[in-house]
mmCIF file with all atom_site columns, C-alpha atoms in Angstrom:
data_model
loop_
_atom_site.group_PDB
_atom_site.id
_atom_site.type_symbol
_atom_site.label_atom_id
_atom_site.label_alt_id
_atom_site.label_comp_id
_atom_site.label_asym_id
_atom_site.label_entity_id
_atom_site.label_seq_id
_atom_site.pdbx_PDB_ins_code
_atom_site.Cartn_x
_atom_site.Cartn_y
_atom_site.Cartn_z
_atom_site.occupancy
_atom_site.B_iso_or_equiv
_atom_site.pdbx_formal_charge
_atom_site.auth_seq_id
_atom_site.auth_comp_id
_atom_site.auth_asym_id
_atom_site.auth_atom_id
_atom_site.pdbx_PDB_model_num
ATOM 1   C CA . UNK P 1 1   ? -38.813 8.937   13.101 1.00 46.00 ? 1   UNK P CA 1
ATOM 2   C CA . UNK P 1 2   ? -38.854 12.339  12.900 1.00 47.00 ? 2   UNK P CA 1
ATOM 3   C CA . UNK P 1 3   ? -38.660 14.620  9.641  1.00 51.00 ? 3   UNK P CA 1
ATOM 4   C CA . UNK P 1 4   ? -35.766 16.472  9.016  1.00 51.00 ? 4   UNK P CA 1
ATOM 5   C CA . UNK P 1 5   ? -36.310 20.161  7.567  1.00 49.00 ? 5   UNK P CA 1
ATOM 6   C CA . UNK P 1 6   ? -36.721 21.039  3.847  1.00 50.00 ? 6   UNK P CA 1
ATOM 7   C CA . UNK P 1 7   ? -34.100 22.335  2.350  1.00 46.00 ? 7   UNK P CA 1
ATOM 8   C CA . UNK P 1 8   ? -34.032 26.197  2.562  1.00 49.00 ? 8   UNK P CA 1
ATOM 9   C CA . UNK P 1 9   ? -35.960 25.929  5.449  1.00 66.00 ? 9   UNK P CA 1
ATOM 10  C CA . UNK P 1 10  ? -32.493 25.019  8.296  1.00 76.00 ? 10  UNK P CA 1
ATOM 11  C CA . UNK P 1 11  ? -29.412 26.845  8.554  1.00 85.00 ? 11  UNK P CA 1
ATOM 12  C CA . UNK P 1 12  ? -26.489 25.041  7.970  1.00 87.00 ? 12  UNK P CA 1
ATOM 13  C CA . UNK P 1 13  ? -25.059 23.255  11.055 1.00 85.00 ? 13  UNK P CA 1
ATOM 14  C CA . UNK P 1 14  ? -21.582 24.246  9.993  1.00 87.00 ? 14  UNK P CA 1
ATOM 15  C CA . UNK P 1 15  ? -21.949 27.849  9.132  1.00 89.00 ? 15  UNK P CA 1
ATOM 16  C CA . UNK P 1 16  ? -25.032 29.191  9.650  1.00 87.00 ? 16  UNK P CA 1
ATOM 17  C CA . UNK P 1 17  ? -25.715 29.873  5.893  1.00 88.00 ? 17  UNK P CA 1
ATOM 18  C CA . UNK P 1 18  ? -29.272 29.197  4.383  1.00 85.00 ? 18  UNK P CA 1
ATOM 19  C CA . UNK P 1 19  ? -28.598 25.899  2.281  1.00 81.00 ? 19  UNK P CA 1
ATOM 20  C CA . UNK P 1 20  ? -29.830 25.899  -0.673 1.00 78.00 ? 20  UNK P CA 1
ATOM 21  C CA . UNK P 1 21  ? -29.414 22.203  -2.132 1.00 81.00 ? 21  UNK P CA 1
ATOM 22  C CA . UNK P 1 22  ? -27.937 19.093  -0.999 1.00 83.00 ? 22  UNK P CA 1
ATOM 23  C CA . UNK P 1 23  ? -24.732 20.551  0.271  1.00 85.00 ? 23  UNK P CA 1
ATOM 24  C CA . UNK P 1 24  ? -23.776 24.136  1.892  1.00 87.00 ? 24  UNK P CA 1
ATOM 25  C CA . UNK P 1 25  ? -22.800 26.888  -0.714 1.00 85.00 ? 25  UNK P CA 1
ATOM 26  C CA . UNK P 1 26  ? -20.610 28.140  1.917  1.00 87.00 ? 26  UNK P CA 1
ATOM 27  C CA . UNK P 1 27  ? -18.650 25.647  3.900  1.00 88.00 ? 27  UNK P CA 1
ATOM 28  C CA . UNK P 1 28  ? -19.275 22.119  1.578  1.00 85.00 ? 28  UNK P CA 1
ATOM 29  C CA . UNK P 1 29  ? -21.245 20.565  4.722  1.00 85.00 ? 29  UNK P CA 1
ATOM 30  C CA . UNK P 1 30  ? -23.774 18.062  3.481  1.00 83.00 ? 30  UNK P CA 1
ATOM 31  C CA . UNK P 1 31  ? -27.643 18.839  4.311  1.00 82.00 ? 31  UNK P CA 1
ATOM 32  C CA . UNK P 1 32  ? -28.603 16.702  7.136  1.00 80.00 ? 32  UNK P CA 1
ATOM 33  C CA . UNK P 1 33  ? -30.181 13.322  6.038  1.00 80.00 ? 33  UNK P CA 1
ATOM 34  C CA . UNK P 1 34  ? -32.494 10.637  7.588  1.00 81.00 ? 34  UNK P CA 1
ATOM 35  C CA . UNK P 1 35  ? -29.781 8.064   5.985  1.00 81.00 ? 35  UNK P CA 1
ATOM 36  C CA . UNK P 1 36  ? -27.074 9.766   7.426  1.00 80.00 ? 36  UNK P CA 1
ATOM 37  C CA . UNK P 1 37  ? -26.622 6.881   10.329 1.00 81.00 ? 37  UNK P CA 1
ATOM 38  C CA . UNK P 1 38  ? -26.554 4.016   8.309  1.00 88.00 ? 38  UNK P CA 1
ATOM 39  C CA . UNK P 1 39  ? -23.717 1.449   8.675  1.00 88.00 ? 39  UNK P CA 1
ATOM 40  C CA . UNK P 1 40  ? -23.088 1.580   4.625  1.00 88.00 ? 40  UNK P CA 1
ATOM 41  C CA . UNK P 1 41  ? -23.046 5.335   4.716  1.00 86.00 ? 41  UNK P CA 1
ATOM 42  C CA . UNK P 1 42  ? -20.561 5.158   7.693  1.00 85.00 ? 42  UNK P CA 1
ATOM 43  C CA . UNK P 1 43  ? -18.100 2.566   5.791  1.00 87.00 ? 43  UNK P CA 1
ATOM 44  C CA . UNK P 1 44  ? -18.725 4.676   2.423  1.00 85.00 ? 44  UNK P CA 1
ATOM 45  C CA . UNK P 1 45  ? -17.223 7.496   4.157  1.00 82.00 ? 45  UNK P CA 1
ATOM 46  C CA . UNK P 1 46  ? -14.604 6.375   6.050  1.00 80.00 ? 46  UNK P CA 1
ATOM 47  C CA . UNK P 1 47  ? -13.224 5.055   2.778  1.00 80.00 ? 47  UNK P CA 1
ATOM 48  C CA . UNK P 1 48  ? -13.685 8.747   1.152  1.00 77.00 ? 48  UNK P CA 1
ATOM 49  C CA . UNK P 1 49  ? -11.555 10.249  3.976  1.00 72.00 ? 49  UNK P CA 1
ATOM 50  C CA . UNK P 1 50  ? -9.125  7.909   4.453  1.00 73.00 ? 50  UNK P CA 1
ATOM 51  C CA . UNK P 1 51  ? -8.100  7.844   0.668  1.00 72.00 ? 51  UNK P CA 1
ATOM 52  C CA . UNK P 1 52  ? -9.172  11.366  0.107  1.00 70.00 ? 52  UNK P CA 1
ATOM 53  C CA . UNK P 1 53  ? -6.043  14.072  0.049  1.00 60.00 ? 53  UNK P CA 1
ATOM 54  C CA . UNK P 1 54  ? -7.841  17.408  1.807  1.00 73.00 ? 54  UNK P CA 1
ATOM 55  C CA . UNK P 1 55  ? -5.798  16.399  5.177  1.00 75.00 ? 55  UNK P CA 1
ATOM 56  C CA . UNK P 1 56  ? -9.247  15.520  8.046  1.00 82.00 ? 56  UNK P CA 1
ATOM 57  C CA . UNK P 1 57  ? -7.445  12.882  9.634  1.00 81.00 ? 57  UNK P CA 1
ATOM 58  C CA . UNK P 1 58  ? -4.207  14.991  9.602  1.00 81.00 ? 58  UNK P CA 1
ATOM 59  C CA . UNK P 1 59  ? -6.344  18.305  11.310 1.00 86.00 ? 59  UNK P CA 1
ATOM 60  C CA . UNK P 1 60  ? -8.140  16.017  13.678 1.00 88.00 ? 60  UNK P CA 1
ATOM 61  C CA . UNK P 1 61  ? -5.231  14.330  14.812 1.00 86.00 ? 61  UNK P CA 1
ATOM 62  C CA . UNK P 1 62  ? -3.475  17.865  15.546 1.00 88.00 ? 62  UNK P CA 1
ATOM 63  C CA . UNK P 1 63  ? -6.761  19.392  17.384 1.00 92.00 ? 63  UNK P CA 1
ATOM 64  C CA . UNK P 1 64  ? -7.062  16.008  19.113 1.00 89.00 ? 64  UNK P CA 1
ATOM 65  C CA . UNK P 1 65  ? -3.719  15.686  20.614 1.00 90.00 ? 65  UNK P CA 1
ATOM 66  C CA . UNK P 1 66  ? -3.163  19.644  20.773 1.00 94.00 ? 66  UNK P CA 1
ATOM 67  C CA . UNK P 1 67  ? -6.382  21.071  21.866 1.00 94.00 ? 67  UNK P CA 1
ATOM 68  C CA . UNK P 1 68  ? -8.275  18.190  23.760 1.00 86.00 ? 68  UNK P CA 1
ATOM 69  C CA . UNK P 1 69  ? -11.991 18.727  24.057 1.00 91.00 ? 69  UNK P CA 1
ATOM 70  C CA . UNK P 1 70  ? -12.108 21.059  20.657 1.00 93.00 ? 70  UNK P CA 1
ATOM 71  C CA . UNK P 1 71  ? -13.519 17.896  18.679 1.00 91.00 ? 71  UNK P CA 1
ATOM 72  C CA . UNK P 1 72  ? -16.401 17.841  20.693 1.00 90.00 ? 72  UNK P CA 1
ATOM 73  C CA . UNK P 1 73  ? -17.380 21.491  21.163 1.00 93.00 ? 73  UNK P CA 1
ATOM 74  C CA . UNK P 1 74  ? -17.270 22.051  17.645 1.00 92.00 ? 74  UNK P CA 1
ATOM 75  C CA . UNK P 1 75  ? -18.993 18.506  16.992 1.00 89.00 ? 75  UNK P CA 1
ATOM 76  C CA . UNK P 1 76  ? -22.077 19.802  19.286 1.00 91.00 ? 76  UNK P CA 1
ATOM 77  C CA . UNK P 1 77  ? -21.928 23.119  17.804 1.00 91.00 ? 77  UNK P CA 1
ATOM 78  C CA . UNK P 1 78  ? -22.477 21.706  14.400 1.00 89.00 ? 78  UNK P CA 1
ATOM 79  C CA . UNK P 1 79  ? -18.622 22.735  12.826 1.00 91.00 ? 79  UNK P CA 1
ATOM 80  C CA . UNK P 1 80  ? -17.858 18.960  11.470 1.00 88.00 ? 80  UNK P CA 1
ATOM 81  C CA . UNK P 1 81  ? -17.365 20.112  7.956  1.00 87.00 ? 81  UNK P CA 1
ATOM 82  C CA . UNK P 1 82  ? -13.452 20.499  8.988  1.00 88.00 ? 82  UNK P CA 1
ATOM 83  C CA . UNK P 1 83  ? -12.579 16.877  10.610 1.00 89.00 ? 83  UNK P CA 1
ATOM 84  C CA . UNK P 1 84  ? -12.775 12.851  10.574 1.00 84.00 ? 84  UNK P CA 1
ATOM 85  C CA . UNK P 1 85  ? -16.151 11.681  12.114 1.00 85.00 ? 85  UNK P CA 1
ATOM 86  C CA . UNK P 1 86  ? -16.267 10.532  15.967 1.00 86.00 ? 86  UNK P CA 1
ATOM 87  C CA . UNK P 1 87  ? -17.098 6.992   14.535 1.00 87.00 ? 87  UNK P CA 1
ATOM 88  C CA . UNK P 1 88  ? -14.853 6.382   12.149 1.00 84.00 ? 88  UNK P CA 1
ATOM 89  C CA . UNK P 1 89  ? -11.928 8.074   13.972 1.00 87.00 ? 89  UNK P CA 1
ATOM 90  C CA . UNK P 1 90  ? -13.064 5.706   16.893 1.00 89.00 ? 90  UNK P CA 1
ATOM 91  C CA . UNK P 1 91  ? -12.456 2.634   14.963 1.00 86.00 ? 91  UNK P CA 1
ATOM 92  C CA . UNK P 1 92  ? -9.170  3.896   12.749 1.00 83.00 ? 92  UNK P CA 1
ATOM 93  C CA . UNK P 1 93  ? -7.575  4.636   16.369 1.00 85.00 ? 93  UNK P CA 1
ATOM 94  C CA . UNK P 1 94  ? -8.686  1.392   17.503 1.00 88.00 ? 94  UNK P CA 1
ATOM 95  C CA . UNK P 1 95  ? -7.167  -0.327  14.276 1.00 87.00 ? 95  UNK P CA 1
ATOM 96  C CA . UNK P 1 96  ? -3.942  0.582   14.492 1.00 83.00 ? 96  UNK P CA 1
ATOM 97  C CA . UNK P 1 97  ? -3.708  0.432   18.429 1.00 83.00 ? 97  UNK P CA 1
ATOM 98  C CA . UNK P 1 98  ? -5.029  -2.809  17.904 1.00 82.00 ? 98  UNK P CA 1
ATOM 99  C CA . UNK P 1 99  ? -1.530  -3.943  15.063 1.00 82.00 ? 99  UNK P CA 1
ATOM 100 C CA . UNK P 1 100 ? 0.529   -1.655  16.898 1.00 78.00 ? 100 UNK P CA 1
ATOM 101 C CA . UNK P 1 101 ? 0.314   -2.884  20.547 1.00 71.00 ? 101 UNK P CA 1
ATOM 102 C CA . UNK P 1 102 ? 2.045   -5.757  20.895 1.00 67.00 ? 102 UNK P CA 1
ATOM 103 C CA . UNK P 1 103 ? 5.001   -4.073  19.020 1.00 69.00 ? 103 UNK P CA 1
ATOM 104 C CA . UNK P 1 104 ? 4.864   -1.198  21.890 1.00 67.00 ? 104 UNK P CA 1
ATOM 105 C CA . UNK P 1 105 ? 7.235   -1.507  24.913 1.00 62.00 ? 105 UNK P CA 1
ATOM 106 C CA . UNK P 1 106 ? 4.420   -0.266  27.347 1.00 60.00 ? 106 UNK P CA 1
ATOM 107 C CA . UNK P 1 107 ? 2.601   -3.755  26.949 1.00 59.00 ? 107 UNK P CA 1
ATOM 108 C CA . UNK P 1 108 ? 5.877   -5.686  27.808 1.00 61.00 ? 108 UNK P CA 1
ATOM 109 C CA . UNK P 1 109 ? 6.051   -5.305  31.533 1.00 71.00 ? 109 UNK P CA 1
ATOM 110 C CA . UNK P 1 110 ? 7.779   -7.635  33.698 1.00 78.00 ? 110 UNK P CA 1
ATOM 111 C CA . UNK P 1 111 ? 6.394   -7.943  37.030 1.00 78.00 ? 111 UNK P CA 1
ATOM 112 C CA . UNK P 1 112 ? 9.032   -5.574  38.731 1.00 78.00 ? 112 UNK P CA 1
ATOM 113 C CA . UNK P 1 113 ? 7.941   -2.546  36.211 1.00 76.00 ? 113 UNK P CA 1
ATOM 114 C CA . UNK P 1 114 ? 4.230   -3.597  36.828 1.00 74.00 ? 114 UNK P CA 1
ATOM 115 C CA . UNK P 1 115 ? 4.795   -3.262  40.313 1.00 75.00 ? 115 UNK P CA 1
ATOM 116 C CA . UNK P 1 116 ? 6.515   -0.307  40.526 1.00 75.00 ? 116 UNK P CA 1
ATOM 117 C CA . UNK P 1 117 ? 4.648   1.752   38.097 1.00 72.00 ? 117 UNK P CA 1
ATOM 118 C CA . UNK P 1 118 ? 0.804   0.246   37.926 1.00 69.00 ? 118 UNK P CA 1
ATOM 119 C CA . UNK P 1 119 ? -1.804  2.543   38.194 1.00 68.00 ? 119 UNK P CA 1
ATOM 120 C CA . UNK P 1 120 ? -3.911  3.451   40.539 1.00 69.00 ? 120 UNK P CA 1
ATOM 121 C CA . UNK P 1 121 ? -1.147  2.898   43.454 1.00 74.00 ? 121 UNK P CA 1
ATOM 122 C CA . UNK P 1 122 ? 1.781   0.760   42.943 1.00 74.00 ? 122 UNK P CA 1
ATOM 123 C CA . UNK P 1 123 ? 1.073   -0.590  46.722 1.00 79.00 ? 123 UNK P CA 1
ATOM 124 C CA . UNK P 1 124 ? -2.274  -1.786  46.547 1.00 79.00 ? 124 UNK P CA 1
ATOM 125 C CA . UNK P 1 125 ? -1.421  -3.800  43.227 1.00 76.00 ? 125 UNK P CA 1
ATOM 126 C CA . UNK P 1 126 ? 1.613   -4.994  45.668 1.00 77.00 ? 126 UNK P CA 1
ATOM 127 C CA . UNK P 1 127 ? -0.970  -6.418  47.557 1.00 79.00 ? 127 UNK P CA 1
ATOM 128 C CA . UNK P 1 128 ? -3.010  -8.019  45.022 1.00 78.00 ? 128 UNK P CA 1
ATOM 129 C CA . UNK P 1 129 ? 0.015   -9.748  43.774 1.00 78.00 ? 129 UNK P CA 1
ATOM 130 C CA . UNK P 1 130 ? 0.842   -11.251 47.546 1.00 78.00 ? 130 UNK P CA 1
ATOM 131 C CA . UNK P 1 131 ? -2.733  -12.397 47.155 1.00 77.00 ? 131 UNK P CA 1
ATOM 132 C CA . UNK P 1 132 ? -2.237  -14.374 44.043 1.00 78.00 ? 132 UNK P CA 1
ATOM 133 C CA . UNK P 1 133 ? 0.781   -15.926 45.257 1.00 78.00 ? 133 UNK P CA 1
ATOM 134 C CA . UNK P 1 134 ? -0.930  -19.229 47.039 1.00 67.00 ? 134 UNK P CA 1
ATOM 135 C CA . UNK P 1 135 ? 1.072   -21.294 49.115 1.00 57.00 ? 135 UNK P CA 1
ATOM 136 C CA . UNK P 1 136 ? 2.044   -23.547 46.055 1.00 54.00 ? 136 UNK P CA 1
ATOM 137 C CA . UNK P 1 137 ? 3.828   -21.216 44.700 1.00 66.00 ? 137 UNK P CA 1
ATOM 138 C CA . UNK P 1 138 ? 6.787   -19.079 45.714 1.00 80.00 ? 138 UNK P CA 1
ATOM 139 C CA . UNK P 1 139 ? 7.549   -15.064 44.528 1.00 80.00 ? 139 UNK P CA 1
ATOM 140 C CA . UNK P 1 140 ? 9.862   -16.338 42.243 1.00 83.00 ? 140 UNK P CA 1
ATOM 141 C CA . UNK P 1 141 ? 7.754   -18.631 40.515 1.00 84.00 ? 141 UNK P CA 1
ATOM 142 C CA . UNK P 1 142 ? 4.945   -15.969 40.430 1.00 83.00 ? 142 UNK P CA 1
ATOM 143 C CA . UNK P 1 143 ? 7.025   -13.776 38.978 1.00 83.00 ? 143 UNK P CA 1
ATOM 144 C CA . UNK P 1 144 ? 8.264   -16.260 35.928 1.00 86.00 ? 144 UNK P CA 1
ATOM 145 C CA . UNK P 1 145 ? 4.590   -17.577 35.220 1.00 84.00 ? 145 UNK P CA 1
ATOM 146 C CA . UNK P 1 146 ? 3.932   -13.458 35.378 1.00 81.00 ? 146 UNK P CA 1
ATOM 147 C CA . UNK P 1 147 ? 6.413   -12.513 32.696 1.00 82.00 ? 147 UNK P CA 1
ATOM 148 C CA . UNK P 1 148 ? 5.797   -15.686 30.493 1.00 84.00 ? 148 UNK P CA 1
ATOM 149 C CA . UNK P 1 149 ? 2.048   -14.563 30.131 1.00 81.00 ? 149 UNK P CA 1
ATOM 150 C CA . UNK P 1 150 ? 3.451   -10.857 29.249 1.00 76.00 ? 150 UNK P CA 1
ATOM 151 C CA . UNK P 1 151 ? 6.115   -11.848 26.866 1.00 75.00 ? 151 UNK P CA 1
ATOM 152 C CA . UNK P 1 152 ? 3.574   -14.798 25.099 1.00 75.00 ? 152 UNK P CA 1
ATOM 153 C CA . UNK P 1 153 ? 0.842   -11.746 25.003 1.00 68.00 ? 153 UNK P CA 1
ATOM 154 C CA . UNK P 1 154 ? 2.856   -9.089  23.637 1.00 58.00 ? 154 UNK P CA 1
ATOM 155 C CA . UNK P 1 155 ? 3.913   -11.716 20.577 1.00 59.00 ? 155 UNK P CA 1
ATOM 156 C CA . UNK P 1 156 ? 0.295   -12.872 19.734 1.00 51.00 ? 156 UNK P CA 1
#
């Protein structure tokens, strides 16, 4: 493992400023630490921003959905001072996608919409579906069986 630098020694990552002590007289920014990547540290923080008031989540959700790629220049240039964590905004995202998508219309296809609008081309999914239906079954019985699995999915 390597050593990180004494304090005085680095600029900080944020700023630029010489730091001085544990955290950055100028921006806040915490001195880079060899604990920094621990799971408990992780979960400590995410529980600090998410029930802190100074509005991360709020400005990374803005630059996320406004300015795409911003969060990751200014996480490789060192600015991170300002927003959530790449982790921890991972898993909060993946949270509430995870409650809120069976209570979202775009998970409650019936075949038709599938069909129609399925990525990557609506006619090559046309033809995996003619491929499913075996010569047990009919379209229309596809088609039920299909929309049965959606509608039991989207209520689990």
């Amino acid at each position: 493992m390597t050593e990180l630098p004494a304090l005085g020694e680095a600029p900080c990552p944020n700023c630029g400023s010489r730091l001085s002590g544990r955290y950055c007289a100028d921006c806040g920014q915490a001195a880079p630490r060899v604990g920094d990547y621990s799971l408990h540290v992780h979960l400590g923080e995410l529980l600090d921003q998410l029930l802190g008031v100074d509005g991360k989540i709020v400005r990374t959700l803005r630059t996320l959905v406004t300015r795409p790629g911003q969060l990751t220049v200014d996480h490789l240039r060192g600015r991170r001072a300002p927003y959530f964590k790449p982790l921890q905004l991972f898993l909060v995202v993946n949270v509430l996608f995870f409650f809120a998508a069976p209570k979202m219309p775009m998970f409650n296809y019936s075949l038709g919409n599938y069909l129609e609008f399925s990525p990557p081309s609506p006619p090559l999914v046309a033809r995996l579906v003619q491929g499913e239906v075996g010569s047990a079954d009919t379209y229309v019985a596809y088609t039920k069986k299909f929309n049965d699995r959606v509608e039991s999915s989207g209520r689990a």
